[in-house]
CSV table of C-alpha atoms in Angstrom, one decimal:
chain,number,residue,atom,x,y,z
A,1,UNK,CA,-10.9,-19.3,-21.5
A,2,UNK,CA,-10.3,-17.1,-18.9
A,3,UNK,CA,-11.1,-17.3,-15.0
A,4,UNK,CA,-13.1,-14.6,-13.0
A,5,UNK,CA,-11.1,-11.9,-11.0
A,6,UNK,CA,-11.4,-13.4,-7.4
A,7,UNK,CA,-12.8,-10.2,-5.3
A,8,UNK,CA,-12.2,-10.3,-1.7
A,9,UNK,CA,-13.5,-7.5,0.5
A,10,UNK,CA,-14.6,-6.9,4.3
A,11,UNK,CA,-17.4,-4.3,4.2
A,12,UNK,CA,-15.3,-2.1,6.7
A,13,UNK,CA,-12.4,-1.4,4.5
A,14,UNK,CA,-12.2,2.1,2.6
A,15,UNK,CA,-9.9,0.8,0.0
A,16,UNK,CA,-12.4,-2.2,-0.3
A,17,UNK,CA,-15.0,0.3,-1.2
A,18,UNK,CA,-13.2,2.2,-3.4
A,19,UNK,CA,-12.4,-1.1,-5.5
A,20,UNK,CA,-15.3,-2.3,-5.0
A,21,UNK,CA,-16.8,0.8,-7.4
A,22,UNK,CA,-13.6,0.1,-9.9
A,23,UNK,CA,-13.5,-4.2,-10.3
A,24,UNK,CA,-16.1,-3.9,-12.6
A,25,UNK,CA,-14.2,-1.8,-15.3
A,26,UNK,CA,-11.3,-3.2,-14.9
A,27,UNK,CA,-12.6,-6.8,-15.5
A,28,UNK,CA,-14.2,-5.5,-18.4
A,29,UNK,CA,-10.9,-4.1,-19.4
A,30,UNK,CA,-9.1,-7.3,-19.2
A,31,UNK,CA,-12.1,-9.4,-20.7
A,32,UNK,CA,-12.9,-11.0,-17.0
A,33,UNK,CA,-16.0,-11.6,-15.0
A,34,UNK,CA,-15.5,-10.8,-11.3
A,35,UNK,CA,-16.4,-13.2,-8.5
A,36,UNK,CA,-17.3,-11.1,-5.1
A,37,UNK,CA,-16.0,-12.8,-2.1
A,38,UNK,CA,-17.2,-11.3,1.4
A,39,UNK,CA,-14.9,-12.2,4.1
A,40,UNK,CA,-14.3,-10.7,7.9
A,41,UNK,CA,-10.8,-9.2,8.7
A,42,UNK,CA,-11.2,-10.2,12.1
A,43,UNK,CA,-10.0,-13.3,12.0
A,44,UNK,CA,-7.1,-12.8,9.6
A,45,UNK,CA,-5.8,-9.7,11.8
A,46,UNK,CA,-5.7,-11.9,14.7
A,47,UNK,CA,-3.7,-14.1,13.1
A,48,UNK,CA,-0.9,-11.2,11.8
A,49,UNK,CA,-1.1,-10.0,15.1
A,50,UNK,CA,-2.3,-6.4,14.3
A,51,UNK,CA,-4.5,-4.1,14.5
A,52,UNK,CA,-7.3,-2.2,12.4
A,53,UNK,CA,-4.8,0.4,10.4
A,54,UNK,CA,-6.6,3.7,11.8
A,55,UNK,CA,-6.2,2.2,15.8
A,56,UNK,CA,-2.1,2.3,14.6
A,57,UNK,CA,-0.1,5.4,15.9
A,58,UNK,CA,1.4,8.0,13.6
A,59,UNK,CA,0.3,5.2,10.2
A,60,UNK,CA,-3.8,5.7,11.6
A,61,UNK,CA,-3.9,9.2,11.0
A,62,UNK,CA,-2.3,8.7,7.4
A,63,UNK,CA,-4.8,6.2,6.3
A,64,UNK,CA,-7.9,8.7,7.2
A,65,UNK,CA,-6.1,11.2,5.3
A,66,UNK,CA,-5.4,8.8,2.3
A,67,UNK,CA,-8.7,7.3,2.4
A,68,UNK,CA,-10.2,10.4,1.7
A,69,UNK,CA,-7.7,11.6,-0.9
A,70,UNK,CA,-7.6,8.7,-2.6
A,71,UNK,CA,-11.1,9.0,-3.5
A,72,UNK,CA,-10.7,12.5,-4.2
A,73,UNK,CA,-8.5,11.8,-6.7
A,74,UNK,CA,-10.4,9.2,-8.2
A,75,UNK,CA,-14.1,10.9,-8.4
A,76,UNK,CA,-15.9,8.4,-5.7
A,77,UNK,CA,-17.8,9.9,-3.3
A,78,UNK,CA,-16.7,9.3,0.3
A,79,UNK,CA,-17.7,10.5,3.6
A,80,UNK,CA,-15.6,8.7,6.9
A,81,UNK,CA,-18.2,6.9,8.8
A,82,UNK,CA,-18.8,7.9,12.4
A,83,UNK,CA,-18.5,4.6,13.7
A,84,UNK,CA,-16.2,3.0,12.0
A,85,UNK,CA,-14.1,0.5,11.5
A,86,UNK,CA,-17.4,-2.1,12.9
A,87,UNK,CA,-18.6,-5.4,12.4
A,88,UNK,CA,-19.7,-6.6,9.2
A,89,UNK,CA,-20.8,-10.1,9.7
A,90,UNK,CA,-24.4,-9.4,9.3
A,91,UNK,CA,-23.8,-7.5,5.6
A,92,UNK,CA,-21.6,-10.5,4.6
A,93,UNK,CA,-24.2,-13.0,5.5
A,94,UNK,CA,-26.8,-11.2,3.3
A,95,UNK,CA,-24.5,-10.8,0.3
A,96,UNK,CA,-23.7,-14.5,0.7
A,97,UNK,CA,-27.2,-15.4,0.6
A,98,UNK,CA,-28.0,-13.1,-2.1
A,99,UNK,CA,-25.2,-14.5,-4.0
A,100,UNK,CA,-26.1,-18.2,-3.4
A,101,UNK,CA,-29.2,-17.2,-5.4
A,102,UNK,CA,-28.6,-14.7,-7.9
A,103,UNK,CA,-24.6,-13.7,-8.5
A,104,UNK,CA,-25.3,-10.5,-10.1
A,105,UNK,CA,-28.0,-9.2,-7.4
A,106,UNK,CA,-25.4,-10.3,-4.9
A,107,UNK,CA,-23.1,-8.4,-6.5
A,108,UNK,CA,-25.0,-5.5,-6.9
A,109,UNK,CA,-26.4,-5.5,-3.0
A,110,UNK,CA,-22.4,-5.4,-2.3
A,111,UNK,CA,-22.2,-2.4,-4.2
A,112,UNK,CA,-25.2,-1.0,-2.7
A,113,UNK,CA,-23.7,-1.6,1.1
A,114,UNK,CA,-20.5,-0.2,0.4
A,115,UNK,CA,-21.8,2.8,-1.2
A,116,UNK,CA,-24.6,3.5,2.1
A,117,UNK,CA,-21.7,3.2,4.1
A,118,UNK,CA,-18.8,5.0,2.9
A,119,UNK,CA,-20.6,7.6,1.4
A,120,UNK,CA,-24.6,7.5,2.7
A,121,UNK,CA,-23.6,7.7,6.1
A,122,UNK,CA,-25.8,4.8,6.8
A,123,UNK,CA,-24.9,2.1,9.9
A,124,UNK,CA,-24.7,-0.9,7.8
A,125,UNK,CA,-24.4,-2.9,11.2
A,126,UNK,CA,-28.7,-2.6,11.3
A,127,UNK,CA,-30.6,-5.1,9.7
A,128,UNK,CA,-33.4,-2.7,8.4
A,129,UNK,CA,-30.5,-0.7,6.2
A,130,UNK,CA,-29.4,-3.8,4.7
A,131,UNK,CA,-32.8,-5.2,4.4
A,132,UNK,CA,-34.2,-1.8,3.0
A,133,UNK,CA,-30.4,-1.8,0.5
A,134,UNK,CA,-31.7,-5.3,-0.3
A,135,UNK,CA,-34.9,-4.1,-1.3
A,136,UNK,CA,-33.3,-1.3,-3.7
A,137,UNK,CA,-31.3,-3.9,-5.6
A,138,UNK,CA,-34.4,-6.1,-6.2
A,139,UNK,CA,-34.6,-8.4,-3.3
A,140,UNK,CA,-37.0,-10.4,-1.7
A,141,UNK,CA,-36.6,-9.1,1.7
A,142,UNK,CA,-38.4,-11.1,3.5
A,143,UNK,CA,-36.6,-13.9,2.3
A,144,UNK,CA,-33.3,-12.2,3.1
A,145,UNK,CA,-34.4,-12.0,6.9
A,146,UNK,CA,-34.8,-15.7,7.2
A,147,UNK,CA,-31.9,-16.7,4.9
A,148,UNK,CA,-29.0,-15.3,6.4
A,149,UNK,CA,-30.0,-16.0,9.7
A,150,UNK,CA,-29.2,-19.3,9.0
A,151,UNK,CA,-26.5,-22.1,10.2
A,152,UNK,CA,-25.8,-23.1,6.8
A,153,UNK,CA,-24.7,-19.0,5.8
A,154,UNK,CA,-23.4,-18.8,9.6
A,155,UNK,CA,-21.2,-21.7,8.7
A,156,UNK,CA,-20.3,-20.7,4.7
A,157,UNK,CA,-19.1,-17.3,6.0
A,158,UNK,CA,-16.5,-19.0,8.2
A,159,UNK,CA,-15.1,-21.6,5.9
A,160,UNK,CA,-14.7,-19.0,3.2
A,161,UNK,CA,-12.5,-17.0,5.2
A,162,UNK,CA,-10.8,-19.9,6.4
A,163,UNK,CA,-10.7,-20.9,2.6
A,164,UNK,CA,-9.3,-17.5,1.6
A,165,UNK,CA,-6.7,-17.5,4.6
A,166,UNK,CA,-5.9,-20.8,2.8
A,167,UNK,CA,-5.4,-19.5,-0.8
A,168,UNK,CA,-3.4,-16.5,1.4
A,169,UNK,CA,-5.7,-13.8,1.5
A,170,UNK,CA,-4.9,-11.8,4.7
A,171,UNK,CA,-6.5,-7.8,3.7
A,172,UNK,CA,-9.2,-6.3,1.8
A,173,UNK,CA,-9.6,-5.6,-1.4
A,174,UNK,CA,-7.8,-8.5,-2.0
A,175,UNK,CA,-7.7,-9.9,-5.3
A,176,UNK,CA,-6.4,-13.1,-7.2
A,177,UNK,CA,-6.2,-13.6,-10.9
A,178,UNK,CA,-5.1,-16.9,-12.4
A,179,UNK,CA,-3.8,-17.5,-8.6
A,180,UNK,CA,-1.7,-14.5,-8.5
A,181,UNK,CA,-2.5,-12.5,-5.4
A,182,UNK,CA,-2.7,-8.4,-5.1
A,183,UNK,CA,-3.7,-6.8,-1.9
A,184,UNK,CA,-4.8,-3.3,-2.4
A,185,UNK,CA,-6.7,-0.2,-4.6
A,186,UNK,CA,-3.6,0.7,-5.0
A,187,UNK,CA,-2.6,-2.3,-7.0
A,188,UNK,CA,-5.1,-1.9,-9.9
A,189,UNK,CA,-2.7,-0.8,-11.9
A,190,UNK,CA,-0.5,-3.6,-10.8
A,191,UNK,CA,-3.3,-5.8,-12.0
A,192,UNK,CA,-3.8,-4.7,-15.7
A,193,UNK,CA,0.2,-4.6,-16.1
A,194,UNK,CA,0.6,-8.1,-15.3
A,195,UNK,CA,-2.5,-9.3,-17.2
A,196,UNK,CA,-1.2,-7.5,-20.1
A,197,UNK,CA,2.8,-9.1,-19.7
A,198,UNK,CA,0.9,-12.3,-18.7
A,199,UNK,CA,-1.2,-12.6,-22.0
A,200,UNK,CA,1.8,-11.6,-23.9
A,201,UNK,CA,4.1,-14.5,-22.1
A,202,UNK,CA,1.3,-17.4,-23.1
B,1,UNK,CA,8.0,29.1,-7.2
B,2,UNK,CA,8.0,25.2,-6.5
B,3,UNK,CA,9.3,23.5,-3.4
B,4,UNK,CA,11.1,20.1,-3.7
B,5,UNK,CA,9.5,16.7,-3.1
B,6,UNK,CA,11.0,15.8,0.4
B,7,UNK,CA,12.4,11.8,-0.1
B,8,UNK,CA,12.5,9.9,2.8
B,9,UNK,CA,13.8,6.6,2.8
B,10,UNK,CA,15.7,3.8,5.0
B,11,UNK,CA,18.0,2.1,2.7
B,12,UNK,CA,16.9,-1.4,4.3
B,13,UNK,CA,13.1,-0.9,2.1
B,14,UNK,CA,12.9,-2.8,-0.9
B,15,UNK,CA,9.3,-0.1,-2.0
B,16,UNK,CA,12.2,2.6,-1.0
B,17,UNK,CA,14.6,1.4,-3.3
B,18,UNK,CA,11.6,1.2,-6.1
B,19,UNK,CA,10.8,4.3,-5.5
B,20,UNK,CA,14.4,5.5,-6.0
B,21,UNK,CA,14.9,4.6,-9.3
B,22,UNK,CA,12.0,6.4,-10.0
B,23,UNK,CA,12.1,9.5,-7.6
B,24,UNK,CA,14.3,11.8,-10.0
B,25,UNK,CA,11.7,11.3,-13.4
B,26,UNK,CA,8.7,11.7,-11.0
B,27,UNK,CA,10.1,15.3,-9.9
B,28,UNK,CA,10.9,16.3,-13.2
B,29,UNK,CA,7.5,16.0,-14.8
B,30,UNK,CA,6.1,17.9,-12.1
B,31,UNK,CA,8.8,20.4,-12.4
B,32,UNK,CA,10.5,19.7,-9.4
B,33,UNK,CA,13.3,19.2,-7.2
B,34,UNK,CA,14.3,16.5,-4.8
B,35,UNK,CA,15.7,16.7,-1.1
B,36,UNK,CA,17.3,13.4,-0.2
B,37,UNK,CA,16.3,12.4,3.8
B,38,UNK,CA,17.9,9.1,4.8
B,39,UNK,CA,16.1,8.3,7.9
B,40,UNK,CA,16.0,4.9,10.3
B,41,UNK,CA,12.7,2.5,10.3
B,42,UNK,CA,13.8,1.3,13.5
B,43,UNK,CA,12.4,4.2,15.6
B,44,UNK,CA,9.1,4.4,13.7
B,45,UNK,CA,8.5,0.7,13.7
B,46,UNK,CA,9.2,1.0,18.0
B,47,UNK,CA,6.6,3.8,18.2
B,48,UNK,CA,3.9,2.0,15.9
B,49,UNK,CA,4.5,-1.3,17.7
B,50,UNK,CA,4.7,-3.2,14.8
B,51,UNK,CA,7.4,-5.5,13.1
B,52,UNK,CA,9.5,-5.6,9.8
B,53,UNK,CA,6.9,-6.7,7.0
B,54,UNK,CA,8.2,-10.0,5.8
B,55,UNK,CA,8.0,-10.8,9.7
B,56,UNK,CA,4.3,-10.6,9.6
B,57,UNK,CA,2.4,-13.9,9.3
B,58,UNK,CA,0.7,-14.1,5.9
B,59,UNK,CA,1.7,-11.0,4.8
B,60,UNK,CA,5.4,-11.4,4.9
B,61,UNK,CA,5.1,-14.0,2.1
B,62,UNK,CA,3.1,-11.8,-0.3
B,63,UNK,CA,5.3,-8.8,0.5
B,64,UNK,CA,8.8,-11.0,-0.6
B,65,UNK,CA,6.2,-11.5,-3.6
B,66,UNK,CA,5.0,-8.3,-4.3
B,67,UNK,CA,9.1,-7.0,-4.3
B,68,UNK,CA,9.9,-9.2,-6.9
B,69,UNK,CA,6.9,-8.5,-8.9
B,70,UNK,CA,6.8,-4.6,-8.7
B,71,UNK,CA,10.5,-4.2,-9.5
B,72,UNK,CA,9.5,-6.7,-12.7
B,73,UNK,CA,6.1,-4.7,-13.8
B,74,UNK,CA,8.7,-1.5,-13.7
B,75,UNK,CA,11.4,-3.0,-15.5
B,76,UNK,CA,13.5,-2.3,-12.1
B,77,UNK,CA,16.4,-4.7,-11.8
B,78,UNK,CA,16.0,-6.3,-8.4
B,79,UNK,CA,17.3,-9.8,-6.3
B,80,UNK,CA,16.0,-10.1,-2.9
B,81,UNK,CA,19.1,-9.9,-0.6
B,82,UNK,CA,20.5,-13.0,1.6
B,83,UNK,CA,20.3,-10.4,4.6
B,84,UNK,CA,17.4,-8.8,4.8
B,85,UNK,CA,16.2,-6.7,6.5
B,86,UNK,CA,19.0,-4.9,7.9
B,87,UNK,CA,20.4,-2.2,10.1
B,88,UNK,CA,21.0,0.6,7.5
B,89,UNK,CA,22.6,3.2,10.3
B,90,UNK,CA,26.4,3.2,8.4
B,91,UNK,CA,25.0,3.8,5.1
B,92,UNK,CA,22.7,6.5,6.2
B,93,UNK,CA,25.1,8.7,8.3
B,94,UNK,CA,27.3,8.6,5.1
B,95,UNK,CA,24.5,9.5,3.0
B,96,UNK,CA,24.2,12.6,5.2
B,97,UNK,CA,27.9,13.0,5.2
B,98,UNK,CA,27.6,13.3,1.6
B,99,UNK,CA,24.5,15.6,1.3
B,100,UNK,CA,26.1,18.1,3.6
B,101,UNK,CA,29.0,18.7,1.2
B,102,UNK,CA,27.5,17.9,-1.8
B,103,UNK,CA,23.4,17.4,-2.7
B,104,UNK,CA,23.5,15.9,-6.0
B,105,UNK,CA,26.7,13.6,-5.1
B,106,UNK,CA,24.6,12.5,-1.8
B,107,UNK,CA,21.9,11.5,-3.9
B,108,UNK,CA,24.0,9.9,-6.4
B,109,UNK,CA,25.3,7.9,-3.7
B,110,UNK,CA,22.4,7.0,-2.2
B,111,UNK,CA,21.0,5.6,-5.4
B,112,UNK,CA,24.3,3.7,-5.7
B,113,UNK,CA,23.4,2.3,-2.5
B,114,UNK,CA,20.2,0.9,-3.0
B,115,UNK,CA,21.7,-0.6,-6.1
B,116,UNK,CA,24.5,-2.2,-4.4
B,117,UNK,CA,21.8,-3.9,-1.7
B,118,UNK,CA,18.6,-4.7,-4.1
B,119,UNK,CA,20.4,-5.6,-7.1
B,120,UNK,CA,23.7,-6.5,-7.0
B,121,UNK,CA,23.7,-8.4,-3.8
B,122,UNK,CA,26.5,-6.5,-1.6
B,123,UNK,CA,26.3,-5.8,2.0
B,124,UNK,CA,25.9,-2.5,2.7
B,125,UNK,CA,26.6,-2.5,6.4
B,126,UNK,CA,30.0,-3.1,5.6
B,127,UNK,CA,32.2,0.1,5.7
B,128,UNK,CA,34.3,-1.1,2.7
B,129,UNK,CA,31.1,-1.3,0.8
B,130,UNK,CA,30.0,1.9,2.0
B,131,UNK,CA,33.4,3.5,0.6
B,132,UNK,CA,34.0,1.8,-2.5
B,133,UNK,CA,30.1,2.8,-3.5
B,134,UNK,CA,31.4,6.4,-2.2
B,135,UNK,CA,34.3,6.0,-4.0
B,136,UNK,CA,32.3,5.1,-7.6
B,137,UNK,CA,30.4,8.0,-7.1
B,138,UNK,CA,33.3,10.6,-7.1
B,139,UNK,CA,33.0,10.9,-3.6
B,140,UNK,CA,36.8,11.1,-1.4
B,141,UNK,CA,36.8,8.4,0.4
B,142,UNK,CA,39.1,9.1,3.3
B,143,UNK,CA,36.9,11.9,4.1
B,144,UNK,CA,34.1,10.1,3.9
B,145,UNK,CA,35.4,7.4,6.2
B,146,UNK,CA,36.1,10.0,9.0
B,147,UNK,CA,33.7,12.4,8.8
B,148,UNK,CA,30.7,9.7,8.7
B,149,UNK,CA,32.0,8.6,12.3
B,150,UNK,CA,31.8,11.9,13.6
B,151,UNK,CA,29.2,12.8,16.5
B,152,UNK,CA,27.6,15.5,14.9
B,153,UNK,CA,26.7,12.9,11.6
B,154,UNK,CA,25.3,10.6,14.1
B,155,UNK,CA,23.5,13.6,16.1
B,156,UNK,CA,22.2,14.8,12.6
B,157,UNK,CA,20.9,12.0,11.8
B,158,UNK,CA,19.4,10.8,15.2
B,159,UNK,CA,17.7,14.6,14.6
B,160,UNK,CA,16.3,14.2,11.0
B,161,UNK,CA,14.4,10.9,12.3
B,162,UNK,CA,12.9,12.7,15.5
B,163,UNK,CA,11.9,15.8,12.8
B,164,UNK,CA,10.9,13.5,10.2
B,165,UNK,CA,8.7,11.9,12.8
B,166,UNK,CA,7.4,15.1,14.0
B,167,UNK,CA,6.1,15.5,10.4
B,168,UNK,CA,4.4,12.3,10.2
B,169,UNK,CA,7.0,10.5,8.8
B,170,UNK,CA,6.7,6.3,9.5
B,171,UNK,CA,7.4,4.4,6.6
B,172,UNK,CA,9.5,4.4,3.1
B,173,UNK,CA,9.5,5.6,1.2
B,174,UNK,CA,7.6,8.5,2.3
B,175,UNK,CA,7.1,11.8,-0.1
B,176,UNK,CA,6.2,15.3,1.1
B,177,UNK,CA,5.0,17.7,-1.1
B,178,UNK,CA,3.6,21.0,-0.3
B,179,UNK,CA,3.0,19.7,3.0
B,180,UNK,CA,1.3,16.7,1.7
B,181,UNK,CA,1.9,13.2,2.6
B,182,UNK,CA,2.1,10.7,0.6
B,183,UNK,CA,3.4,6.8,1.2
B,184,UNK,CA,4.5,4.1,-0.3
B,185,UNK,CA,6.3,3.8,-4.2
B,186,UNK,CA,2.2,2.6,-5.0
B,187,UNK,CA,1.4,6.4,-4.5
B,188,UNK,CA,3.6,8.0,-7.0
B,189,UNK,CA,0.8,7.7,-9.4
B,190,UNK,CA,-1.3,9.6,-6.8
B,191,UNK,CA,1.7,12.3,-5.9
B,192,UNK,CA,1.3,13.1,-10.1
B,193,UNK,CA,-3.1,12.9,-9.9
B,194,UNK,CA,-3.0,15.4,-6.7
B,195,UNK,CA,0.3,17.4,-8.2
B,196,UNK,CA,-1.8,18.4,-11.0
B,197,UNK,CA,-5.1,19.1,-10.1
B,198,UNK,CA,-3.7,21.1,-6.7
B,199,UNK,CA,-1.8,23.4,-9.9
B,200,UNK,CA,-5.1,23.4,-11.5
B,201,UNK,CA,-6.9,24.4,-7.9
B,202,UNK,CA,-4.3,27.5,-7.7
């Protein structure tokens, strides 16, 4: 038996979009499901005491320049959103809705959102894009609206970043396997190194 | 006609000490060189505002993790020191002492002296340290032990961090190539991805 890899990811990171169009293949690689997690970096940053990385002198111009090498490098389309980095509450109440119903078209709206905007220059910040993204993936819009609109979504959103605080989640992607964290893209290959010494070990 | 990869590290960085050990095979495959640039986190961290890692809440204790773990994945011999981190000014003006007199026996120190720190548990602020390390290396020691004091090592070096700032320099390790900027030991993968398809591009 083997767990899902844990996914966490704010819909404002770059890095979390660029994992976010990589988890797939590499829990297929290492014979995993994924569980997506949608969680607000807000909270978390306020309790490090820092700031979003492209507000940080001299390390903010780097991670603009990185971002959009990194994808480069890796074939994903990317285009740096004019406004950005924003709020993403409202996208990570719909995907926790759509998730709550149907993991894989929750998983797929994620997707969806991420790719309109990082590389659709869409403001995923207005209800009709994520509505209309909604629609794309197959969902019942209408009952989107009302759903994540909700208290009971309102309140799930805060107690899983609370929750993932918790387990010591603190950046996005962010992902645990077997309760091993990685922060990072960049620690993908990180990920299928210690699977592989990990499944050896047992 | 290739350049060398410029190396910047401070010899207090547990990713710069990865990235060491690793430096010398990286520039080989890409047919390369390597120019050795101690430099001082201190000064960078003061203009970024921000604090050692394992000083950040939440973070700190994944980084002391993610040490550990990367030198394991990478079959990198590693103990986290009792002092850490620490003011690496001694070890870094000898470093340059070394490297004005002698490239390869400056870098050959330096790699001694992330050894001594990451994995064998010395104390590299102490000048006895710092000489016997030299000393290892084939390095003269008496020399070393004036010349490192001198007040044009300490203005070199005071230099090299401004310049290395002026580049974009703020962490370590910290690669240049070609003008391009790379950070952190998790991009050496990327240095080889861009390396290649920039050859390809020419």
């Amino acid at each position: 038996m083997t767990t899902p890899l844990e996914f966490y990811f704010d819909f404002s990171s770059p890095y979390g979009y660029l994992a976010s169009t990589q988890i797939d293949s590499l829990a297929a690689e290492l014979g995993r499901g994924v569980s997506w997690h949608p969680i607000l970096l807000g909270p978390m940053f306020q309790a490090m005491g820092s700031v979003p990385l492209v507000q940080v002198p001299l390390k903010g111009k780097y991670a603009l320049h990185d971002f959009e090498r990194t994808a480069r490098l890796f074939n994903i389309p990317y285009a740096t959103p004019e406004a950005f980095p924003i709020s993403t509450v409202a996208a990570a109440r719909a995907t926790l809705f759509l998730l709550r119903h149907d993991k894989a078209l929750g998983a797929d709206f994620a997707k969806r959102i991420f790719t309109a905007y990082f590389a659709q220059g869409k403001d995923i910040r207005e209800l009709p894009v994520i509505l209309e993204t909604a629609a794309q993936a197959g969902a019942d819009s209408d009952a989107l609206a009302a759903g994540m609109a909700g208290d009971d979504i309102k309140n799930e959103l805060k107690k899983n970043v609370a929750d993932a605080m918790a387990r010591g989640v603190f950046g996005s992607p962010f992902v645990i396997i077997d309760d091993e964290p990685f922060w990072g893209f960049d620690r993908f290959p990180h990920i299928k190194m210690w699977a592989k010494s990990h499944h050896h070990a047992n």
